[in-house]
XYZ file of C-alpha atoms in Angstrom:
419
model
C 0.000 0.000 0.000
C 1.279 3.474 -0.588
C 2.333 5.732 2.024
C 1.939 9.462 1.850
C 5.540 10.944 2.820
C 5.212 14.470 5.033
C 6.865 17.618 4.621
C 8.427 16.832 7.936
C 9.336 13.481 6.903
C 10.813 14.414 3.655
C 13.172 16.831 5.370
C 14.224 14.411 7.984
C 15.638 12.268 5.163
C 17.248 14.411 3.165
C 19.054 15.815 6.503
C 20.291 12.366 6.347
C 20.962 11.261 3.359
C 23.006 14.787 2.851
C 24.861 13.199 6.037
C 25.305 9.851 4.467
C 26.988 12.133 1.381
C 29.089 13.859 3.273
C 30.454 11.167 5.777
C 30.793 8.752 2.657
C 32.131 10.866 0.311
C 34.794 12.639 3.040
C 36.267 8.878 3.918
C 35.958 7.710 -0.282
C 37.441 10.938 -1.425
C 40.412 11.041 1.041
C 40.890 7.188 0.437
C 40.635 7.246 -3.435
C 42.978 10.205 -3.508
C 45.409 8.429 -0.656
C 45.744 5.187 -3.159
C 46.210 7.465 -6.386
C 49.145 9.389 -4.749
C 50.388 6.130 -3.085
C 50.286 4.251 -6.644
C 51.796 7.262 -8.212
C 54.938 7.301 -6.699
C 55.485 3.648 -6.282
C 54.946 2.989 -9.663
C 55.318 6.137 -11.545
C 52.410 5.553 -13.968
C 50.194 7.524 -15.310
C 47.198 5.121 -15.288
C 47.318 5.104 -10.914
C 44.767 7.592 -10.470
C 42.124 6.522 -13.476
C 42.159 2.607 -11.742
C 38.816 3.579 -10.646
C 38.185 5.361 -14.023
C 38.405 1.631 -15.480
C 37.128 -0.773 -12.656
C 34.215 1.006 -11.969
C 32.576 0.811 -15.411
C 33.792 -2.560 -16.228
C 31.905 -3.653 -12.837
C 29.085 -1.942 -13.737
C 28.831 -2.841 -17.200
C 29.270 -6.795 -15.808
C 26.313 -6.284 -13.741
C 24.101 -3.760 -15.187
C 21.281 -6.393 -15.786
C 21.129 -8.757 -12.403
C 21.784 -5.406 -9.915
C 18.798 -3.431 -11.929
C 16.307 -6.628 -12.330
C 17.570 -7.399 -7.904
C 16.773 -3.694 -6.802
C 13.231 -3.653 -8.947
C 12.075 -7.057 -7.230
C 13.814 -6.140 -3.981
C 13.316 -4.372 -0.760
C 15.425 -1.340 -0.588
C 16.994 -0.887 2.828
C 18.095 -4.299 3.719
C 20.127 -4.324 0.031
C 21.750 -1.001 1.051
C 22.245 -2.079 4.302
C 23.875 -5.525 2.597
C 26.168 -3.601 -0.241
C 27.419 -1.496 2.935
C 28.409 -4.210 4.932
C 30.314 -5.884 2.535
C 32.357 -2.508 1.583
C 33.329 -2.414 5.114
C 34.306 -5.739 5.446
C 36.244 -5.386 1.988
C 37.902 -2.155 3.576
C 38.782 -4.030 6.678
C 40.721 -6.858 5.157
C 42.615 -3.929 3.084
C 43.849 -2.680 6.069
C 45.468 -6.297 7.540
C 46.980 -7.224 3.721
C 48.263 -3.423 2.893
C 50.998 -3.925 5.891
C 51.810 -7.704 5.041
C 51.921 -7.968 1.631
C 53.972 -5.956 -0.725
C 51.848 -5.858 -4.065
C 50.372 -2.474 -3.710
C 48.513 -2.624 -7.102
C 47.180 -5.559 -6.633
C 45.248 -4.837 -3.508
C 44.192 -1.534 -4.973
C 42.957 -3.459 -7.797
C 41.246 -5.845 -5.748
C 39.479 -3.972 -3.339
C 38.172 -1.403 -5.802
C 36.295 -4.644 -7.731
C 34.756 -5.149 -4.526
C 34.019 -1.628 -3.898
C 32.554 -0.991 -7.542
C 30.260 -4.113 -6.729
C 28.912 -2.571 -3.709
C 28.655 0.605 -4.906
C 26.779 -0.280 -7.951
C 23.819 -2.158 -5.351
C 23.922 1.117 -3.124
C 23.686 3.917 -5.663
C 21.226 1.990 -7.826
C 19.181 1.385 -5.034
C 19.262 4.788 -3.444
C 18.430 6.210 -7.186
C 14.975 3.684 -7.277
C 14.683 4.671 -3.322
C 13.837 8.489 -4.035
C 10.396 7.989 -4.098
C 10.277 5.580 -0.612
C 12.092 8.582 1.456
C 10.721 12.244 -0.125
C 7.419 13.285 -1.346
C 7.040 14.610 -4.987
C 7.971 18.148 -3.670
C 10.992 17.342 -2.694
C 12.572 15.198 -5.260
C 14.505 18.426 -7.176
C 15.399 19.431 -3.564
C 16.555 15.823 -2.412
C 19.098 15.971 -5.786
C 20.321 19.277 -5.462
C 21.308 19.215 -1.535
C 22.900 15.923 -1.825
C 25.077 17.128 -4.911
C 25.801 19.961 -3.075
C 26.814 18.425 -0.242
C 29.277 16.079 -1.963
C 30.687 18.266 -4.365
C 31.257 20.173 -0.844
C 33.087 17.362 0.391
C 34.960 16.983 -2.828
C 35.920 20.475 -2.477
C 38.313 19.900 0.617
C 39.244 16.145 0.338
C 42.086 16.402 -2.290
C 43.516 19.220 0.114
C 42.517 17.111 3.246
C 43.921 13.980 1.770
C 47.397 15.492 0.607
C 47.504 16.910 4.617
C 46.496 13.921 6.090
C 48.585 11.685 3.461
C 52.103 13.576 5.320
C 50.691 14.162 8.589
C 49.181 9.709 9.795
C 50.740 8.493 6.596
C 48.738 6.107 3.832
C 48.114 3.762 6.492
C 46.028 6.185 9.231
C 43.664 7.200 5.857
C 42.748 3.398 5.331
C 41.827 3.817 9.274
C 39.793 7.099 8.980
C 37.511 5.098 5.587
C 36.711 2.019 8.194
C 35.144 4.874 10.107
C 33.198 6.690 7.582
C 32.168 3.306 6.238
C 30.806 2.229 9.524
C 29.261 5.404 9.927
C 27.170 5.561 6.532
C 25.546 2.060 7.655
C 24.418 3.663 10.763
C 22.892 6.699 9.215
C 21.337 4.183 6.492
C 19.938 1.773 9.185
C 18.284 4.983 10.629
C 16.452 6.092 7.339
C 12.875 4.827 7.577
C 11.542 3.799 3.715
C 8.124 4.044 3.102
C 8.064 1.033 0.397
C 5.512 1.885 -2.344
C 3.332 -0.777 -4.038
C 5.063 -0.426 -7.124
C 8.306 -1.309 -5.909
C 7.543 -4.591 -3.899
C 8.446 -7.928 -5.643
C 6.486 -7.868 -9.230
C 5.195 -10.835 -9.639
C 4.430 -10.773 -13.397
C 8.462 -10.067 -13.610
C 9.383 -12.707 -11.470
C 8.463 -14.981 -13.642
C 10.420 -13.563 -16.316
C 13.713 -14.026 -17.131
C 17.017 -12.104 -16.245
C 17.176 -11.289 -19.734
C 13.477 -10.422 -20.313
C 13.155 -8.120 -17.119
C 16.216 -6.044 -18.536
C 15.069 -5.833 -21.459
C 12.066 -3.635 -20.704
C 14.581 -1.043 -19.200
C 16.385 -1.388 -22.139
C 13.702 -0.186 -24.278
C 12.101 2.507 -21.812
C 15.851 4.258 -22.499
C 15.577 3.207 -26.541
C 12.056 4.352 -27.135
C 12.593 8.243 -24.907
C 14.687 10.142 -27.593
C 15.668 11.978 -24.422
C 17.518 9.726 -22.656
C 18.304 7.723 -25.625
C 20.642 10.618 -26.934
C 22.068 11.516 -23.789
C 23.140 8.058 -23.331
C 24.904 8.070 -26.889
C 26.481 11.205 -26.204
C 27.290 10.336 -23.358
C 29.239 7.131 -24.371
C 31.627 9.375 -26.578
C 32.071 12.324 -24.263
C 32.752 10.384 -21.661
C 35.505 8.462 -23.313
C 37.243 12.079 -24.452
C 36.452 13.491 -20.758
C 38.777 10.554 -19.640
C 41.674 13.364 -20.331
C 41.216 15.417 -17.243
C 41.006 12.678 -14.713
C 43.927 11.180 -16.398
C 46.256 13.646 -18.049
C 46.145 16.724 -14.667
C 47.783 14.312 -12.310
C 50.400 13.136 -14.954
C 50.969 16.569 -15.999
C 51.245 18.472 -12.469
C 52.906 15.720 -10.545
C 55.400 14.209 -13.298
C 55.576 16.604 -16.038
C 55.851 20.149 -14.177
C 56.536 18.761 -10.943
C 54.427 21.143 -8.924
C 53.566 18.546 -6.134
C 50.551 17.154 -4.394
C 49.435 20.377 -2.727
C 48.768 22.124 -6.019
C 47.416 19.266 -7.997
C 44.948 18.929 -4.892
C 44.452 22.846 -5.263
C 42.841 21.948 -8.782
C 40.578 18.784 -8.186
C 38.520 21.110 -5.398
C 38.655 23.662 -7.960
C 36.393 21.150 -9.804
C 34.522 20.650 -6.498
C 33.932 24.156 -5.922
C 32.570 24.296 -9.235
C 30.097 21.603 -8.730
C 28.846 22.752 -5.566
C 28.410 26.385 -6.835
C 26.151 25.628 -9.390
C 24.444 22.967 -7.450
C 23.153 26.118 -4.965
C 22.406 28.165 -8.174
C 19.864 25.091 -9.404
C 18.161 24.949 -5.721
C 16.759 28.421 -6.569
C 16.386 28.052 -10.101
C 13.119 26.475 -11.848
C 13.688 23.249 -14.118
C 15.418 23.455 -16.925
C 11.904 23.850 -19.812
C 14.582 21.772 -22.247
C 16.820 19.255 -20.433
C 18.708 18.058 -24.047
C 18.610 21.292 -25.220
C 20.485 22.519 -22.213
C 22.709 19.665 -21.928
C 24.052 19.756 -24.872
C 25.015 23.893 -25.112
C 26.987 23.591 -22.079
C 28.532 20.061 -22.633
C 29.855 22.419 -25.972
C 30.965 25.023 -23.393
C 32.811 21.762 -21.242
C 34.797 21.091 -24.787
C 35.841 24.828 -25.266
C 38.049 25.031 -21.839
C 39.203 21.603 -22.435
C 40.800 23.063 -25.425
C 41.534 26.465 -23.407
C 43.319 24.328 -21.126
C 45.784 22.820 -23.969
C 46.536 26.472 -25.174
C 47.659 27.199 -21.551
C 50.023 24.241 -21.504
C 51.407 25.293 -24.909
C 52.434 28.468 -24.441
C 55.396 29.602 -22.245
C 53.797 30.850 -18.689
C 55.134 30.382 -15.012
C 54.111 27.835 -13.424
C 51.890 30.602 -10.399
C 50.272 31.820 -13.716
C 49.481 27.818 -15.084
C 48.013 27.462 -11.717
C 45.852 30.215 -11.166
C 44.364 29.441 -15.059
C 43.725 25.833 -14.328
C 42.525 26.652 -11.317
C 39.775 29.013 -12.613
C 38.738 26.966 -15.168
C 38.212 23.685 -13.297
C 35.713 25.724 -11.131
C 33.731 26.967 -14.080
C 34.058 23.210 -15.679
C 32.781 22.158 -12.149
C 29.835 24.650 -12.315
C 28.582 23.687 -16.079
C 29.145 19.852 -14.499
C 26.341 20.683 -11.979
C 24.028 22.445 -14.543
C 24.482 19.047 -16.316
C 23.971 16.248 -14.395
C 21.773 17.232 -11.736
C 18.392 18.362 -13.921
C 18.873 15.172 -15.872
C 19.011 13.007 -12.498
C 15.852 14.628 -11.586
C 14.559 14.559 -15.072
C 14.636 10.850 -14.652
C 13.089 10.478 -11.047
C 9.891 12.619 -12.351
C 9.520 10.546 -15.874
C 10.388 7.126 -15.438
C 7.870 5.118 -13.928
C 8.767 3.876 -10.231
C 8.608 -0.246 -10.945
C 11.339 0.757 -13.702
C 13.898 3.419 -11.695
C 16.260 0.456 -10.544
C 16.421 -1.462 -14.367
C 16.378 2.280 -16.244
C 18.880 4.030 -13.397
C 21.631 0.790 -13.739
C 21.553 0.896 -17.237
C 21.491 4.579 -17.727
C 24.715 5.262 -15.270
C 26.334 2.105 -17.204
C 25.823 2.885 -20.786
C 26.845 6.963 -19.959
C 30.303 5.119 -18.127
C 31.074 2.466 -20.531
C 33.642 4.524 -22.753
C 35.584 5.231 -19.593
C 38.227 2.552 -19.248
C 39.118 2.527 -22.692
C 39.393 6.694 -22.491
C 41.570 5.950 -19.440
C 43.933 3.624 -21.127
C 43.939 5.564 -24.292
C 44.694 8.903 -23.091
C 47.233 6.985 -19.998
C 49.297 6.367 -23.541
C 49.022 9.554 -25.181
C 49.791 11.787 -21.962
C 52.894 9.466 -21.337
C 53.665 9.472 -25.120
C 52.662 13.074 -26.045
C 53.153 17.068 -25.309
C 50.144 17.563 -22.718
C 49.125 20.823 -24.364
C 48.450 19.199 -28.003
C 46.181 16.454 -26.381
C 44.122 18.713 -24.787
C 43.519 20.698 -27.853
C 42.716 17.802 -30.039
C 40.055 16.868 -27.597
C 38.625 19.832 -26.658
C 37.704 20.868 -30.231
C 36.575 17.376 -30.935
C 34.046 17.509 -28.153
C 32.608 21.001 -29.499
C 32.103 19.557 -32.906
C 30.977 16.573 -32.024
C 28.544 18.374 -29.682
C 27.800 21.190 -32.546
C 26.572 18.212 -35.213
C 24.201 16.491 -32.356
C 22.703 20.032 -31.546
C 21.560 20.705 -35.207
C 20.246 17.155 -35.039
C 18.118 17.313 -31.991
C 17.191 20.539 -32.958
C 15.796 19.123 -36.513
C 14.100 16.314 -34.581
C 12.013 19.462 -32.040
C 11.257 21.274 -35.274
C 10.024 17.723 -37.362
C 7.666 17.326 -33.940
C 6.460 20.753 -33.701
C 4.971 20.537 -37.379
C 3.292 16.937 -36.763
């Protein structure tokens, strides 16, 4: 039976789940940063800090269809609660192996499979849980305050990490995860669902097949020309956006040697950026277009890209490289926000409730299957290749890429306006 969700109630939640955010994201941030800077200068390869950028979708990709078919026939909180508990355990065993075996890469590869496992239950299950903890009033309100609140986060870790990293060492950051870990399964146990009728156990999908229960996901996302061309933009954007998480560590740690502290300097620039325009889209009213709009400022995403392989080209000082990457991380951060956060709630108000865990998994798959192979591919060029050139290539690639799908869609509006 459906519940009616308060005002009061809705708030409650989102006070917590913004707490969940910010607890999880302080200890994953920190941790994920620790390991890239730990890899880095063990191995000296470019690739350390894009493991994730590889794992992650791989996982995800492997279990797009049983984790989205599980979390539509499922109850929400105890598979959270589940997904958690295994992360912790997973983070736990890191911390005994790290100090007794000496294969640093291969425990960093190992427990970020485990990780990407668990975090593909959790955040698919949160995503098909929006509807269990807020009303319909709050879902814009619920997405905005939680991106906020971890592009917050993100704003300080990479400067909180690189203090922390010389102050307890590698070893005190694994201990300070185990106890943001164990803290997000306490604030999730304390999150009261209100499980809608809809997302019980379907009975006419039970007896379907794994492949047949997908499926209908599959072709909710084929038959929306929305989300259909987001997702195949997405694929190939993603795969050139693989240069910044890739080619700025390579470039300000081994390249230009300007250290941790300034590289960290840069990835809350990013942060900053997010969190700004996150608190610019709590005020604003949704977006009338959501393609439309993501498309003219994934153009404006392509243009600094290539801005920011001018600035390595030319002869500057290495204050005046920072204060230019700096500035346009945070504006790259802010167009970031104006992106992803109307189309998260574009999907919570249009896809239909029974579908949100099948739709969600496959949408945040397809959008980061390019990913790995971006990492790998650009891990080659930056190591093989003048940074500034790179940059440039794929920068104005993006905006003409971009530029031929926006006179498309645009064609497809005007075809629909005259039927």
């Amino acid at each position: 039976m459906d519940v009616q969700i308060s005002n009061r109630q809705s708030t409650i939640q989102i006070v917590k789940a913004a707490s969940s955010d910010i607890i999880g994201t302080l200890g994953g941030d920190t941790f994920s940063f620790a390991v890239g800077l730990m890899l880095l200068h063990r191995t000296h390869s470019a690739i350390s800090f894009g493991l994730g950028s590889i794992i992650y979708p791989v996982i995800g990709l492997l279990l797009v269809m049983p984790v989205g078919n599980l979390v539509d026939r499922r109850r929400h909180k105890p598979l959270i609660l589940m997904s958690k508990g295994v992360a912790i355990a997973a983070v736990l065993l890191y911390a005994v192996l790290t100090t007794q075996v000496n294969a640093p890469m291969l425990l960093a590869v190992g427990l970020l499979i485990i990780t990407a496992c668990c975090d593909k239950i959790t955040n698919t299950t949160f995503t098909a849980s929006v509807h269990e903890l807020v009303n319909d009033n709050h879902v814009k309100t619920l997405a905005t305050i939680e991106q906020a609140a971890t592009a917050g986060i993100q704003l300080v870790a990479p400067l909180l990490s690189a203090m922390l990293y010389g102050w307890i060492g590698f070893e005190g950051i694994v201990r300070v995860e185990i106890v943001a870990e164990i803290l997000t399964w306490l604030i999730a146990l304390s999150m009261r669902f209100h499980p809608l009728k809809t997302t019980e156990a379907v009975e006419d999908d039970a007896a379907q097949g794994q492949w047949d229960q997908f499926k209908i996901g599959l072709l909710y996302i084929r038959n929306h020309f929305t989300l259909l061309s987001v997702v195949t933009m997405g694929i190939f954007l993603n795969f050139l956006l693989a240069s910044i998480d890739v080619g700025l560590p390579y470039a300000i740690v081994q390249t230009r040697h300007l250290g941790n502290a300034r590289l960290s300097w840069i990835l809350s620039a990013f942060s900053g950026g997010v969190l700004l325009g996150n608190l610019v889209l709590a005020v604003l009213p949704k977006f009338k277009n959501v393609l439309l709009a993501v498309l003219r400022l994934s153009m404006v995403i392509g243009s600094l890209i290539a801005v920011i392989g001018g600035i390595f080209m030319v002869p500057i000082t290495d204050s005046v490289l920072m204060i230019s990457l700096i500035g346009i991380a945070l504006v790259i951060g802010l167009t970031l926000a104006f992106v992803n956060t109307p189309m998260s709630v574009y999907m919570q108000m249009t896809v239909p409730t029974k579908l949100l865990g099948r739709v969600g998994s496959t949408f945040s798959t397809l959008m980061q299957l390019a990913l790995p192979l971006g990492t790998v591919a650009y891990g080659i060029c930056f190591q093989n290749l003048p940074v500034g050139p790179v940059y440039l290539v794929t920068g104005l690639v993006i905006v003409g890429y971009i530029a031929l799908n926006l006179r498309s869609v645009q064609r497809h509006y005007r075809r629909q306006a005259d039927e």
